[in-house]
Phi, psi and omega in degrees: 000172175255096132301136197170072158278163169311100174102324205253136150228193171218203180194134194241138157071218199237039165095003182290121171302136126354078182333144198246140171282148188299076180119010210270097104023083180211319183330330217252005182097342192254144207201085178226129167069077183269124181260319216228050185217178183248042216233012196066212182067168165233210180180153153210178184233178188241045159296164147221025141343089191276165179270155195272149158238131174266122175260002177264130196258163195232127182278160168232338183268098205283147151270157189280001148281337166273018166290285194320310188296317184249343174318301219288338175269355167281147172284172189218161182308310217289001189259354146302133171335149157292121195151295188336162112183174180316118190265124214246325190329180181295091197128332187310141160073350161321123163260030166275135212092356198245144194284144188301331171316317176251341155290338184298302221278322179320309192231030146077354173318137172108003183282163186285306185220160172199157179259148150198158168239168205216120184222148186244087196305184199272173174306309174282011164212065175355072190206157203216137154244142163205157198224146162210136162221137197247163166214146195268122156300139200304116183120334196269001207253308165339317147342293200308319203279341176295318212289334181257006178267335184290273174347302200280347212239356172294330201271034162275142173102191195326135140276164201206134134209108153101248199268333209243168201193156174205106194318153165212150197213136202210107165249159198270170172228166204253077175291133176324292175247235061239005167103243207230322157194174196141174198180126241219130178213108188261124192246119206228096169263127191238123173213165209352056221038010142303162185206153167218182247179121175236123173248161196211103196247126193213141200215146170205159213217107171064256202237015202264159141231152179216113163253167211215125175244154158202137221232113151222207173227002168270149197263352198286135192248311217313323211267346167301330186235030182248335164265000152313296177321327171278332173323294166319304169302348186277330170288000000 
């Protein structure tokens, strides 16, 4: 999974952090809404946006040509700042439990097959990442970025689980590139004056897509939109 409370870390290991759930509101007293984890639970918003349905189910089990096709388009530690690296657990990049609004865009829906990695910034700099990239039937895939950009933007106003709850609020940022079509978003969760940061990078290039998540507790774009750029080149 992608770990990642408001405020909060921990330390796993040979100095190695504790994964976070991605957005998970628990520093402020508050443990609301796990967007990115393998940690259960459940959440909603008190949007009312509904999600578009999708009749295309997206393979995960890769044949080794299509492995061949999108491994090579996934990013790697060494394409990180020093510190990264890969998050190999049980769970990584799981969306159970996570409000659809960020899951759909997470795993790509609608797409036929996709791959995706969960990279772990270093102790001094809390930020958690995960990339997927997927392939499309021909013609779908430009498509997919209005439809997941409508989504991912669903997910303003309250995150909620049980008694406890954290505004969200998702403006767009001025990404450089996105490919043929696509769109970039900061996603800003605020709860006992805290606040944490979901930035949302989504690029698509012929029948290809690559999306890009990244959790910090900083509102700083720069290294978030420095690995878009590689994202992109990959495709």
């Amino acid at each position: 999974m992608i770990a990642a409370a408001v405020g909060a870390t921990g330390s796993a290991g040979a100095g190695r952090r504790t994964p976070r759930a991605v957005l998970t509101v628990a520093a402020a007293g508050v443990s609301a809404a796990t967007l990115l984890t393998g940690c259960g639970g459940s959440s909603s918003t008190s949007t009312t946006t509904s999600r578009p349905v999708t009749t295309t189910t997206t393979s995960t089990t890769l044949s080794p040509a299509q492995a061949a096709e999108l491994q090579p388009l996934l990013l790697t530690a060494a394409d990180f700042p020093a510190g990264w690296a890969l998050d190999s657990g049980p769970g990584a990049g799981s969306t159970k439990g996570t409000p659809g609004c960020v899951a759909d865009l997470a795993i790509i829906q609608g797409s036929a097959t996709r791959a995706t990695a969960v990279f772990l910034g270093p102790k001094t700099d809390p930020a958690d990442a995960i990339q997927t990239v997927a392939s499309f039937s021909p013609g779908l895939a430009v498509q997919s970025a209005k439809v997941l950009r409508s989504v991912f933007q669903s997910c303003q106003g309250t995150l909620s689980q049980g008694e406890q709850s954290a505004k969200v609020v998702v403006n767009p940022l001025h990404a450089a590139a996105t490919g043929d079509a696509g769109f970039a978003s900061q996603m800003t969760l605020s709860a006992g004056g805290q606040q944490a940061y979901f930035n949302a990078y989504y690029a698509v290039k012929g029948d290809l897509a690559t999306f890009l998540g990244w959790y910090s507790p900083s509102s700083s774009t720069t290294t978030f939109e420095q690995m878009a750029a590689k994202a992109l080149a990959r495709l």
